Amino acid sequence: MKTKPIAITAVILIGVGLMFICTSFIGGSNLRWLAYALEQGINDGKDFEFDRENFDWEDSEFDEDDEDWYWQKEFDTKFKRNSKRKTDYDYSGQDIKALHIKANGAKVYLCRANDLNVSVVNGINRSMYAELSDGGTLRINEKHRRHKVRRWRDAYRSYVIIGMPNNTQLNEFTIELNGAALQAKDIDINALQTDIEVNASAVQFVRTVNFKSFATDISCNAANVQLTGELKGKTDVSCNTGGVQLNIIGDENEYSWTSQAALGVIRINGSTAAGGISAVKSNKNEKKYNHLDISCNVGSVDVSIR
């Protein structure tokens, strides 16, 4: 007589299972772009591998003399194969005062160019775009994401190239990534305010000609941030999980810092906060104009000032 309740339970469980399967077909495309971005944008790209124990800023893994590098090859390939899905935005001669980049499951390449321009290749399920407002704010965003399930990966990918002129002066420089990757190379940018928020993503500034920020806010969640440049004024770094590496160009004596590590590790020019709840301050314990405020829950923050 116990077989009847068991049979009823089995039917209910099968029904619930079928419901979840149907739901996954409907909403699966919402998750696939993230899975593809993580797989293709972070894991298989050699530029995002980071050996924390053996890393040396002077002799890093990036070959700065090699122009035939991984990202450039991939972008060239994608743009040639998908020319029909490519959109070019020519903003030659127009002033830019702010740059806001918001990308989900995309790859963004920021580089130096003669004139301000943007090129975008979208998979059939994507709609990344560029827009320059009358006030001089360049926005990189997405109109909408189509939800039809596709079996090929390129349907969920977007590639964006942003060309910035020499000596670009920005009031605001904002990077917001979710399951995405951004690489900046050879840029020449001064920003009054820089905000970087990355979730399951990677940001990398490589061989910068000049990057100077007078106020910087970095939030890292299960992500990786590598930044080289002059960070002036107040710099706030919050690392929940993941890693942040800052190579600050400047004199250590002109900087002060406070840091607090929970289960993570913070290293600043030889001083370390690690494990449990620990904190370190700069040697003289005096707050200077150039000040770093760093917190790390799980993960690591490595700072070199020189």
PDB file of C-alpha atoms in Angstrom:
ATOM      1  CA  MET A   1       0.000   0.000   0.000  1.00  0.00           C
ATOM      2  CA  LYS A   2       3.038   2.231   0.381  1.00  0.00           C
ATOM      3  CA  THR A   3       3.695   2.170  -3.328  1.00  0.00           C
ATOM      4  CA  LYS A   4       0.929   4.689  -4.061  1.00  0.00           C
ATOM      5  CA  PRO A   5       2.436   7.560  -1.972  1.00  0.00           C
ATOM      6  CA  ILE A   6       5.844   6.748  -3.413  1.00  0.00           C
ATOM      7  CA  ALA A   7       4.455   6.836  -6.954  1.00  0.00           C
ATOM      8  CA  ILE A   8       2.726  10.162  -6.282  1.00  0.00           C
ATOM      9  CA  THR A   9       5.957  11.608  -4.858  1.00  0.00           C
ATOM     10  CA  ALA A  10       7.887  10.390  -7.886  1.00  0.00           C
ATOM     11  CA  VAL A  11       5.398  11.994 -10.259  1.00  0.00           C
ATOM     12  CA  ILE A  12       5.656  15.283  -8.375  1.00  0.00           C
ATOM     13  CA  LEU A  13       9.448  15.206  -8.468  1.00  0.00           C
ATOM     14  CA  ILE A  14       9.435  14.409 -12.177  1.00  0.00           C
ATOM     15  CA  GLY A  15       7.043  17.312 -12.767  1.00  0.00           C
ATOM     16  CA  VAL A  16       9.262  19.703 -10.812  1.00  0.00           C
ATOM     17  CA  GLY A  17      12.262  18.457 -12.765  1.00  0.00           C
ATOM     18  CA  LEU A  18      10.543  19.064 -16.086  1.00  0.00           C
ATOM     19  CA  MET A  19       9.588  22.537 -14.919  1.00  0.00           C
ATOM     20  CA  PHE A  20      13.209  23.370 -14.164  1.00  0.00           C
ATOM     21  CA  ILE A  21      14.301  21.961 -17.505  1.00  0.00           C
ATOM     22  CA  CYS A  22      11.777  24.135 -19.356  1.00  0.00           C
ATOM     23  CA  THR A  23      12.824  27.149 -17.302  1.00  0.00           C
ATOM     24  CA  SER A  24      16.445  26.539 -18.182  1.00  0.00           C
ATOM     25  CA  PHE A  25      15.600  26.600 -21.901  1.00  0.00           C
ATOM     26  CA  ILE A  26      13.763  29.888 -21.475  1.00  0.00           C
ATOM     27  CA  GLY A  27      16.277  31.614 -19.245  1.00  0.00           C
ATOM     28  CA  GLY A  28      19.399  29.693 -20.151  1.00  0.00           C
ATOM     29  CA  SER A  29      20.633  32.322 -22.551  1.00  0.00           C
ATOM     30  CA  ASN A  30      20.784  34.774 -19.667  1.00  0.00           C
ATOM     31  CA  LEU A  31      23.490  32.623 -18.068  1.00  0.00           C
ATOM     32  CA  ARG A  32      25.316  31.406 -21.152  1.00  0.00           C
ATOM     33  CA  TRP A  33      26.853  34.770 -21.963  1.00  0.00           C
ATOM     34  CA  LEU A  34      28.386  34.828 -18.470  1.00  0.00           C
ATOM     35  CA  ALA A  35      29.721  31.293 -18.771  1.00  0.00           C
ATOM     36  CA  TYR A  36      31.213  32.030 -22.171  1.00  0.00           C
ATOM     37  CA  ALA A  37      32.718  35.301 -20.990  1.00  0.00           C
ATOM     38  CA  LEU A  38      34.357  33.638 -18.016  1.00  0.00           C
ATOM     39  CA  GLU A  39      35.608  30.744 -20.124  1.00  0.00           C
ATOM     40  CA  GLN A  40      36.804  32.753 -23.092  1.00  0.00           C
ATOM     41  CA  GLY A  41      37.550  36.127 -21.492  1.00  0.00           C
ATOM     42  CA  ILE A  42      39.519  35.026 -18.457  1.00  0.00           C
ATOM     43  CA  ASN A  43      40.491  31.368 -18.346  1.00  0.00           C
ATOM     44  CA  ASP A  44      41.934  30.812 -21.821  1.00  0.00           C
ATOM     45  CA  GLY A  45      43.649  34.195 -22.202  1.00  0.00           C
ATOM     46  CA  LYS A  46      47.295  34.050 -21.248  1.00  0.00           C
ATOM     47  CA  ASP A  47      47.232  37.778 -20.550  1.00  0.00           C
ATOM     48  CA  PHE A  48      45.049  37.165 -17.509  1.00  0.00           C
ATOM     49  CA  GLU A  49      47.219  34.526 -15.862  1.00  0.00           C
ATOM     50  CA  PHE A  50      48.928  35.930 -12.789  1.00  0.00           C
ATOM     51  CA  ASP A  51      51.632  34.183 -10.771  1.00  0.00           C
ATOM     52  CA  ARG A  52      51.454  36.158  -7.547  1.00  0.00           C
ATOM     53  CA  GLU A  53      54.406  34.418  -5.899  1.00  0.00           C
ATOM     54  CA  ASN A  54      56.851  35.063  -8.742  1.00  0.00           C
ATOM     55  CA  PHE A  55      55.492  38.278 -10.212  1.00  0.00           C
ATOM     56  CA  ASP A  56      58.020  41.027 -10.900  1.00  0.00           C
ATOM     57  CA  TRP A  57      56.864  44.437 -12.121  1.00  0.00           C
ATOM     58  CA  GLU A  58      60.176  45.006 -13.892  1.00  0.00           C
ATOM     59  CA  ASP A  59      60.165  41.634 -15.657  1.00  0.00           C
ATOM     60  CA  SER A  60      56.497  40.828 -16.082  1.00  0.00           C
ATOM     61  CA  GLU A  61      55.024  38.099 -18.254  1.00  0.00           C
ATOM     62  CA  PHE A  62      53.847  40.647 -20.812  1.00  0.00           C
ATOM     63  CA  ASP A  63      56.216  41.028 -23.742  1.00  0.00           C
ATOM     64  CA  GLU A  64      55.954  44.747 -24.386  1.00  0.00           C
ATOM     65  CA  ASP A  65      57.925  44.464 -27.626  1.00  0.00           C
ATOM     66  CA  ASP A  66      55.637  41.825 -29.100  1.00  0.00           C
ATOM     67  CA  GLU A  67      52.961  43.541 -31.188  1.00  0.00           C
ATOM     68  CA  ASP A  68      51.486  40.216 -32.308  1.00  0.00           C
ATOM     69  CA  TRP A  69      49.916  39.637 -28.925  1.00  0.00           C
ATOM     70  CA  TYR A  70      46.937  37.494 -27.951  1.00  0.00           C
ATOM     71  CA  TRP A  71      44.204  40.124 -27.706  1.00  0.00           C
ATOM     72  CA  GLN A  72      45.133  41.896 -30.911  1.00  0.00           C
ATOM     73  CA  LYS A  73      45.118  38.639 -32.856  1.00  0.00           C
ATOM     74  CA  GLU A  74      41.761  37.627 -31.471  1.00  0.00           C
ATOM     75  CA  PHE A  75      40.158  41.002 -32.193  1.00  0.00           C
ATOM     76  CA  ASP A  76      41.553  41.094 -35.723  1.00  0.00           C
ATOM     77  CA  THR A  77      40.141  37.641 -36.366  1.00  0.00           C
ATOM     78  CA  LYS A  78      36.703  38.417 -34.952  1.00  0.00           C
ATOM     79  CA  PHE A  79      36.390  41.738 -36.777  1.00  0.00           C
ATOM     80  CA  LYS A  80      37.363  40.247 -40.132  1.00  0.00           C
ATOM     81  CA  ARG A  81      35.055  37.254 -39.825  1.00  0.00           C
ATOM     82  CA  ASN A  82      32.115  39.322 -38.607  1.00  0.00           C
ATOM     83  CA  SER A  83      32.372  42.405 -40.813  1.00  0.00           C
ATOM     84  CA  LYS A  84      28.622  42.318 -41.503  1.00  0.00           C
ATOM     85  CA  ARG A  85      27.926  42.621 -37.784  1.00  0.00           C
ATOM     86  CA  LYS A  86      30.460  45.392 -37.233  1.00  0.00           C
ATOM     87  CA  THR A  87      29.450  48.954 -36.378  1.00  0.00           C
ATOM     88  CA  ASP A  88      31.911  51.868 -36.532  1.00  0.00           C
ATOM     89  CA  TYR A  89      31.437  55.115 -34.618  1.00  0.00           C
ATOM     90  CA  ASP A  90      33.597  57.983 -35.857  1.00  0.00           C
ATOM     91  CA  TYR A  91      33.841  60.871 -33.399  1.00  0.00           C
ATOM     92  CA  SER A  92      36.787  62.614 -35.031  1.00  0.00           C
ATOM     93  CA  GLY A  93      37.230  66.208 -33.889  1.00  0.00           C
ATOM     94  CA  GLN A  94      34.700  65.890 -31.069  1.00  0.00           C
ATOM     95  CA  ASP A  95      35.579  66.515 -27.453  1.00  0.00           C
ATOM     96  CA  ILE A  96      35.177  63.855 -24.811  1.00  0.00           C
ATOM     97  CA  LYS A  97      34.829  64.801 -21.143  1.00  0.00           C
ATOM     98  CA  ALA A  98      33.716  61.488 -19.653  1.00  0.00           C
ATOM     99  CA  LEU A  99      33.995  57.809 -20.554  1.00  0.00           C
ATOM    100  CA  HIS A 100      31.520  55.316 -19.103  1.00  0.00           C
ATOM    101  CA  ILE A 101      32.029  51.640 -20.009  1.00  0.00           C
ATOM    102  CA  LYS A 102      29.428  49.102 -18.922  1.00  0.00           C
ATOM    103  CA  ALA A 103      29.879  45.602 -20.293  1.00  0.00           C
ATOM    104  CA  ASN A 104      28.362  42.222 -19.512  1.00  0.00           C
ATOM    105  CA  GLY A 105      29.963  39.165 -21.063  1.00  0.00           C
ATOM    106  CA  ALA A 106      32.056  41.201 -23.506  1.00  0.00           C
ATOM    107  CA  LYS A 107      35.667  41.971 -24.327  1.00  0.00           C
ATOM    108  CA  VAL A 108      36.721  45.612 -24.446  1.00  0.00           C
ATOM    109  CA  TYR A 109      40.024  46.848 -25.843  1.00  0.00           C
ATOM    110  CA  LEU A 110      41.021  50.436 -25.017  1.00  0.00           C
ATOM    111  CA  CYS A 111      43.922  51.827 -27.014  1.00  0.00           C
ATOM    112  CA  ARG A 112      45.523  55.000 -28.331  1.00  0.00           C
ATOM    113  CA  ALA A 113      44.401  56.391 -31.706  1.00  0.00           C
ATOM    114  CA  ASN A 114      44.713  59.526 -33.799  1.00  0.00           C
ATOM    115  CA  ASP A 115      41.040  60.372 -33.333  1.00  0.00           C
ATOM    116  CA  LEU A 116      38.219  59.311 -31.034  1.00  0.00           C
ATOM    117  CA  ASN A 117      36.492  56.256 -32.486  1.00  0.00           C
ATOM    118  CA  VAL A 118      34.711  53.062 -31.460  1.00  0.00           C
ATOM    119  CA  SER A 119      34.171  49.772 -33.298  1.00  0.00           C
ATOM    120  CA  VAL A 120      31.788  47.066 -32.116  1.00  0.00           C
ATOM    121  CA  VAL A 121      31.142  43.510 -33.265  1.00  0.00           C
ATOM    122  CA  ASN A 122      28.032  41.937 -31.759  1.00  0.00           C
ATOM    123  CA  GLY A 123      26.924  38.339 -31.769  1.00  0.00           C
ATOM    124  CA  ILE A 124      23.383  37.848 -33.030  1.00  0.00           C
ATOM    125  CA  ASN A 125      22.090  37.881 -29.432  1.00  0.00           C
ATOM    126  CA  ARG A 126      23.977  41.014 -28.429  1.00  0.00           C
ATOM    127  CA  SER A 127      23.516  44.768 -28.930  1.00  0.00           C
ATOM    128  CA  MET A 128      26.502  46.643 -27.503  1.00  0.00           C
ATOM    129  CA  TYR A 129      26.708  50.216 -28.778  1.00  0.00           C
ATOM    130  CA  ALA A 130      28.510  53.548 -28.375  1.00  0.00           C
ATOM    131  CA  GLU A 131      26.914  56.938 -27.866  1.00  0.00           C
ATOM    132  CA  LEU A 132      28.504  60.367 -27.455  1.00  0.00           C
ATOM    133  CA  SER A 133      26.250  62.931 -25.795  1.00  0.00           C
ATOM    134  CA  ASP A 134      26.236  66.656 -26.497  1.00  0.00           C
ATOM    135  CA  GLY A 135      27.916  67.162 -23.135  1.00  0.00           C
ATOM    136  CA  GLY A 136      30.877  65.035 -24.184  1.00  0.00           C
ATOM    137  CA  THR A 137      30.083  61.784 -22.352  1.00  0.00           C
ATOM    138  CA  LEU A 138      30.961  58.657 -24.320  1.00  0.00           C
ATOM    139  CA  ARG A 139      28.916  55.675 -23.161  1.00  0.00           C
ATOM    140  CA  ILE A 140      29.594  52.057 -24.061  1.00  0.00           C
ATOM    141  CA  ASN A 141      26.548  50.023 -23.099  1.00  0.00           C
ATOM    142  CA  GLU A 142      24.002  47.503 -24.337  1.00  0.00           C
ATOM    143  CA  LYS A 143      20.463  48.232 -25.484  1.00  0.00           C
ATOM    144  CA  HIS A 144      19.084  44.791 -24.727  1.00  0.00           C
ATOM    145  CA  ARG A 145      20.004  41.142 -24.851  1.00  0.00           C
ATOM    146  CA  ARG A 146      17.996  38.746 -26.953  1.00  0.00           C
ATOM    147  CA  HIS A 147      16.841  35.688 -25.080  1.00  0.00           C
ATOM    148  CA  LYS A 148      16.498  33.162 -27.887  1.00  0.00           C
ATOM    149  CA  VAL A 149      18.710  30.171 -27.188  1.00  0.00           C
ATOM    150  CA  ARG A 150      21.532  29.728 -29.704  1.00  0.00           C
ATOM    151  CA  ARG A 151      23.845  26.769 -29.953  1.00  0.00           C
ATOM    152  CA  TRP A 152      26.946  28.621 -31.087  1.00  0.00           C
ATOM    153  CA  ARG A 153      29.083  30.670 -28.757  1.00  0.00           C
ATOM    154  CA  ASP A 154      29.666  33.667 -31.007  1.00  0.00           C
ATOM    155  CA  ALA A 155      25.966  34.511 -30.722  1.00  0.00           C
ATOM    156  CA  TYR A 156      26.593  35.664 -27.146  1.00  0.00           C
ATOM    157  CA  ARG A 157      29.853  37.533 -27.622  1.00  0.00           C
ATOM    158  CA  SER A 158      30.590  41.216 -28.097  1.00  0.00           C
ATOM    159  CA  TYR A 159      33.903  42.837 -28.921  1.00  0.00           C
ATOM    160  CA  VAL A 160      34.513  46.562 -28.489  1.00  0.00           C
ATOM    161  CA  ILE A 161      37.537  48.625 -29.520  1.00  0.00           C
ATOM    162  CA  ILE A 162      37.787  52.180 -28.188  1.00  0.00           C
ATOM    163  CA  GLY A 163      40.401  54.466 -29.718  1.00  0.00           C
ATOM    164  CA  MET A 164      41.403  57.441 -27.544  1.00  0.00           C
ATOM    165  CA  PRO A 165      43.560  60.375 -28.737  1.00  0.00           C
ATOM    166  CA  ASN A 166      46.759  61.485 -27.039  1.00  0.00           C
ATOM    167  CA  ASN A 167      46.415  63.593 -23.908  1.00  0.00           C
ATOM    168  CA  THR A 168      42.740  62.777 -23.317  1.00  0.00           C
ATOM    169  CA  GLN A 169      41.365  64.763 -20.364  1.00  0.00           C
ATOM    170  CA  LEU A 170      38.401  63.193 -18.567  1.00  0.00           C
ATOM    171  CA  ASN A 171      36.277  64.430 -15.701  1.00  0.00           C
ATOM    172  CA  GLU A 172      34.953  60.884 -15.174  1.00  0.00           C
ATOM    173  CA  PHE A 173      36.342  57.511 -16.192  1.00  0.00           C
ATOM    174  CA  THR A 174      34.025  54.645 -15.223  1.00  0.00           C
ATOM    175  CA  ILE A 175      34.475  50.917 -15.872  1.00  0.00           C
ATOM    176  CA  GLU A 176      31.711  48.525 -14.807  1.00  0.00           C
ATOM    177  CA  LEU A 177      32.138  44.888 -15.833  1.00  0.00           C
ATOM    178  CA  ASN A 178      30.112  41.771 -15.144  1.00  0.00           C
ATOM    179  CA  GLY A 179      31.542  38.544 -16.542  1.00  0.00           C
ATOM    180  CA  ALA A 180      33.622  40.616 -18.942  1.00  0.00           C
ATOM    181  CA  ALA A 181      37.219  41.588 -19.660  1.00  0.00           C
ATOM    182  CA  LEU A 182      38.898  44.911 -20.464  1.00  0.00           C
ATOM    183  CA  GLN A 183      42.427  45.567 -21.533  1.00  0.00           C
ATOM    184  CA  ALA A 184      43.936  49.033 -21.956  1.00  0.00           C
ATOM    185  CA  LYS A 185      47.193  49.429 -23.858  1.00  0.00           C
ATOM    186  CA  ASP A 186      49.310  52.472 -24.737  1.00  0.00           C
ATOM    187  CA  ILE A 187      46.659  54.858 -23.385  1.00  0.00           C
ATOM    188  CA  ASP A 188      47.350  58.523 -22.618  1.00  0.00           C
ATOM    189  CA  ILE A 189      44.580  59.583 -20.220  1.00  0.00           C
ATOM    190  CA  ASN A 190      44.238  62.006 -17.307  1.00  0.00           C
ATOM    191  CA  ALA A 191      41.091  61.529 -15.217  1.00  0.00           C
ATOM    192  CA  LEU A 192      39.802  63.610 -12.326  1.00  0.00           C
ATOM    193  CA  GLN A 193      37.770  60.626 -11.065  1.00  0.00           C
ATOM    194  CA  THR A 194      38.210  56.938 -11.912  1.00  0.00           C
ATOM    195  CA  ASP A 195      35.717  54.284 -10.783  1.00  0.00           C
ATOM    196  CA  ILE A 196      36.339  50.600 -11.500  1.00  0.00           C
ATOM    197  CA  GLU A 197      33.788  47.988 -10.448  1.00  0.00           C
ATOM    198  CA  VAL A 198      34.396  44.417 -11.589  1.00  0.00           C
ATOM    199  CA  ASN A 199      32.365  41.303 -10.852  1.00  0.00           C
ATOM    200  CA  ALA A 200      33.694  37.956 -12.131  1.00  0.00           C
ATOM    201  CA  SER A 201      35.742  39.978 -14.604  1.00  0.00           C
ATOM    202  CA  ALA A 202      39.255  41.164 -15.415  1.00  0.00           C
ATOM    203  CA  VAL A 203      40.732  44.638 -15.975  1.00  0.00           C
ATOM    204  CA  GLN A 204      44.276  45.085 -17.155  1.00  0.00           C
ATOM    205  CA  PHE A 205      46.274  48.219 -18.002  1.00  0.00           C
ATOM    206  CA  VAL A 206      49.316  47.246 -20.066  1.00  0.00           C
ATOM    207  CA  ARG A 207      52.227  49.491 -21.085  1.00  0.00           C
ATOM    208  CA  THR A 208      50.431  52.765 -20.447  1.00  0.00           C
ATOM    209  CA  VAL A 209      51.994  55.812 -22.063  1.00  0.00           C
ATOM    210  CA  ASN A 210      50.332  57.876 -19.382  1.00  0.00           C
ATOM    211  CA  PHE A 211      47.489  57.178 -16.990  1.00  0.00           C
ATOM    212  CA  LYS A 212      46.896  59.640 -14.188  1.00  0.00           C
ATOM    213  CA  SER A 213      43.915  59.655 -11.856  1.00  0.00           C
ATOM    214  CA  PHE A 214      43.322  62.242  -9.129  1.00  0.00           C
ATOM    215  CA  ALA A 215      40.688  60.201  -7.273  1.00  0.00           C
ATOM    216  CA  THR A 216      40.284  56.441  -7.698  1.00  0.00           C
ATOM    217  CA  ASP A 217      37.751  53.922  -6.429  1.00  0.00           C
ATOM    218  CA  ILE A 218      38.251  50.201  -7.145  1.00  0.00           C
ATOM    219  CA  SER A 219      35.776  47.474  -6.183  1.00  0.00           C
ATOM    220  CA  CYS A 220      36.767  43.869  -6.937  1.00  0.00           C
ATOM    221  CA  ASN A 221      34.396  40.917  -6.516  1.00  0.00           C
ATOM    222  CA  ALA A 222      35.650  37.499  -7.695  1.00  0.00           C
ATOM    223  CA  ALA A 223      37.733  39.377 -10.232  1.00  0.00           C
ATOM    224  CA  ASN A 224      41.218  40.543 -11.148  1.00  0.00           C
ATOM    225  CA  VAL A 225      42.448  44.117 -11.566  1.00  0.00           C
ATOM    226  CA  GLN A 226      45.937  45.073 -12.748  1.00  0.00           C
ATOM    227  CA  LEU A 227      46.588  48.797 -13.002  1.00  0.00           C
ATOM    228  CA  THR A 228      49.686  50.854 -13.734  1.00  0.00           C
ATOM    229  CA  GLY A 229      49.766  54.639 -13.519  1.00  0.00           C
ATOM    230  CA  GLU A 230      49.937  57.731 -11.321  1.00  0.00           C
ATOM    231  CA  LEU A 231      47.245  57.517  -8.662  1.00  0.00           C
ATOM    232  CA  LYS A 232      47.016  60.893  -6.957  1.00  0.00           C
ATOM    233  CA  GLY A 233      44.745  62.098  -4.180  1.00  0.00           C
ATOM    234  CA  LYS A 234      42.504  59.512  -2.473  1.00  0.00           C
ATOM    235  CA  THR A 235      42.558  55.896  -3.683  1.00  0.00           C
ATOM    236  CA  ASP A 236      39.993  53.471  -2.252  1.00  0.00           C
ATOM    237  CA  VAL A 237      40.383  49.746  -2.903  1.00  0.00           C
ATOM    238  CA  SER A 238      37.874  47.143  -1.775  1.00  0.00           C
ATOM    239  CA  CYS A 239      38.672  43.520  -2.617  1.00  0.00           C
ATOM    240  CA  ASN A 240      36.061  41.008  -1.518  1.00  0.00           C
ATOM    241  CA  THR A 241      37.457  38.074  -3.477  1.00  0.00           C
ATOM    242  CA  GLY A 242      40.028  37.983  -6.233  1.00  0.00           C
ATOM    243  CA  GLY A 243      43.155  40.031  -6.701  1.00  0.00           C
ATOM    244  CA  VAL A 244      44.190  43.643  -7.197  1.00  0.00           C
ATOM    245  CA  GLN A 245      47.682  44.641  -8.317  1.00  0.00           C
ATOM    246  CA  LEU A 246      48.613  48.322  -8.403  1.00  0.00           C
ATOM    247  CA  ASN A 247      51.883  49.602  -9.824  1.00  0.00           C
ATOM    248  CA  ILE A 248      51.826  53.246  -8.737  1.00  0.00           C
ATOM    249  CA  ILE A 249      54.318  55.562 -10.379  1.00  0.00           C
ATOM    250  CA  GLY A 250      55.549  57.983  -7.737  1.00  0.00           C
ATOM    251  CA  ASP A 251      57.629  58.557  -4.615  1.00  0.00           C
ATOM    252  CA  GLU A 252      56.714  56.375  -1.628  1.00  0.00           C
ATOM    253  CA  ASN A 253      57.445  59.310   0.693  1.00  0.00           C
ATOM    254  CA  GLU A 254      54.589  61.250  -0.894  1.00  0.00           C
ATOM    255  CA  TYR A 255      52.021  58.559  -0.015  1.00  0.00           C
ATOM    256  CA  SER A 256      50.288  57.402   3.135  1.00  0.00           C
ATOM    257  CA  TRP A 257      48.046  54.393   3.542  1.00  0.00           C
ATOM    258  CA  THR A 258      45.788  52.448   5.826  1.00  0.00           C
ATOM    259  CA  SER A 259      44.809  48.849   5.164  1.00  0.00           C
ATOM    260  CA  GLN A 260      42.701  46.188   6.780  1.00  0.00           C
ATOM    261  CA  ALA A 261      42.715  42.500   5.891  1.00  0.00           C
ATOM    262  CA  ALA A 262      40.213  39.913   7.087  1.00  0.00           C
ATOM    263  CA  LEU A 263      41.108  36.562   5.498  1.00  0.00           C
ATOM    264  CA  GLY A 264      43.033  38.178   2.678  1.00  0.00           C
ATOM    265  CA  VAL A 265      46.535  39.578   2.217  1.00  0.00           C
ATOM    266  CA  ILE A 266      47.583  43.192   1.605  1.00  0.00           C
ATOM    267  CA  ARG A 267      51.142  44.072   0.648  1.00  0.00           C
ATOM    268  CA  ILE A 268      52.296  47.668   0.245  1.00  0.00           C
ATOM    269  CA  ASN A 269      55.992  48.229  -0.462  1.00  0.00           C
ATOM    270  CA  GLY A 270      57.126  45.642   2.069  1.00  0.00           C
ATOM    271  CA  SER A 271      54.479  46.131   4.746  1.00  0.00           C
ATOM    272  CA  THR A 272      51.954  43.309   5.035  1.00  0.00           C
ATOM    273  CA  ALA A 273      48.556  42.786   6.592  1.00  0.00           C
ATOM    274  CA  ALA A 274      47.409  39.173   6.444  1.00  0.00           C
ATOM    275  CA  GLY A 275      45.172  36.610   8.076  1.00  0.00           C
ATOM    276  CA  GLY A 276      42.588  37.225  10.749  1.00  0.00           C
ATOM    277  CA  ILE A 277      41.786  40.889  11.285  1.00  0.00           C
ATOM    278  CA  SER A 278      44.954  42.894  10.812  1.00  0.00           C
ATOM    279  CA  ALA A 279      45.813  46.399   9.769  1.00  0.00           C
ATOM    280  CA  VAL A 280      48.888  48.362   8.735  1.00  0.00           C
ATOM    281  CA  LYS A 281      49.538  52.044   8.307  1.00  0.00           C
ATOM    282  CA  SER A 282      52.271  53.939   6.565  1.00  0.00           C
ATOM    283  CA  ASN A 283      55.468  54.390   8.507  1.00  0.00           C
ATOM    284  CA  LYS A 284      54.881  57.898   9.805  1.00  0.00           C
ATOM    285  CA  ASN A 285      51.142  57.340  10.404  1.00  0.00           C
ATOM    286  CA  GLU A 286      50.383  60.751   8.928  1.00  0.00           C
ATOM    287  CA  LYS A 287      47.719  61.134   6.283  1.00  0.00           C
ATOM    288  CA  LYS A 288      49.020  62.774   3.158  1.00  0.00           C
ATOM    289  CA  TYR A 289      47.358  64.204   0.067  1.00  0.00           C
ATOM    290  CA  ASN A 290      48.108  60.960  -1.769  1.00  0.00           C
ATOM    291  CA  HIS A 291      46.409  58.409   0.473  1.00  0.00           C
ATOM    292  CA  LEU A 292      45.500  54.743  -0.030  1.00  0.00           C
ATOM    293  CA  ASP A 293      42.610  53.194   1.891  1.00  0.00           C
ATOM    294  CA  ILE A 294      42.584  49.441   1.254  1.00  0.00           C
ATOM    295  CA  SER A 295      40.394  46.632   2.561  1.00  0.00           C
ATOM    296  CA  CYS A 296      40.568  42.954   1.604  1.00  0.00           C
ATOM    297  CA  ASN A 297      38.192  40.267   2.813  1.00  0.00           C
ATOM    298  CA  VAL A 298      39.336  37.235   0.806  1.00  0.00           C
ATOM    299  CA  GLY A 299      41.998  37.468  -1.849  1.00  0.00           C
ATOM    300  CA  SER A 300      44.986  39.754  -2.157  1.00  0.00           C
ATOM    301  CA  VAL A 301      45.982  43.340  -2.858  1.00  0.00           C
ATOM    302  CA  ASP A 302      49.571  44.018  -3.953  1.00  0.00           C
ATOM    303  CA  VAL A 303      50.777  47.614  -4.226  1.00  0.00           C
ATOM    304  CA  SER A 304      54.126  48.843  -5.495  1.00  0.00           C
ATOM    305  CA  ILE A 305      54.928  52.566  -5.253  1.00  0.00           C
ATOM    306  CA  ARG A 306      58.021  53.711  -7.057  1.00  0.00           C
TER     307      ARG A 306
END
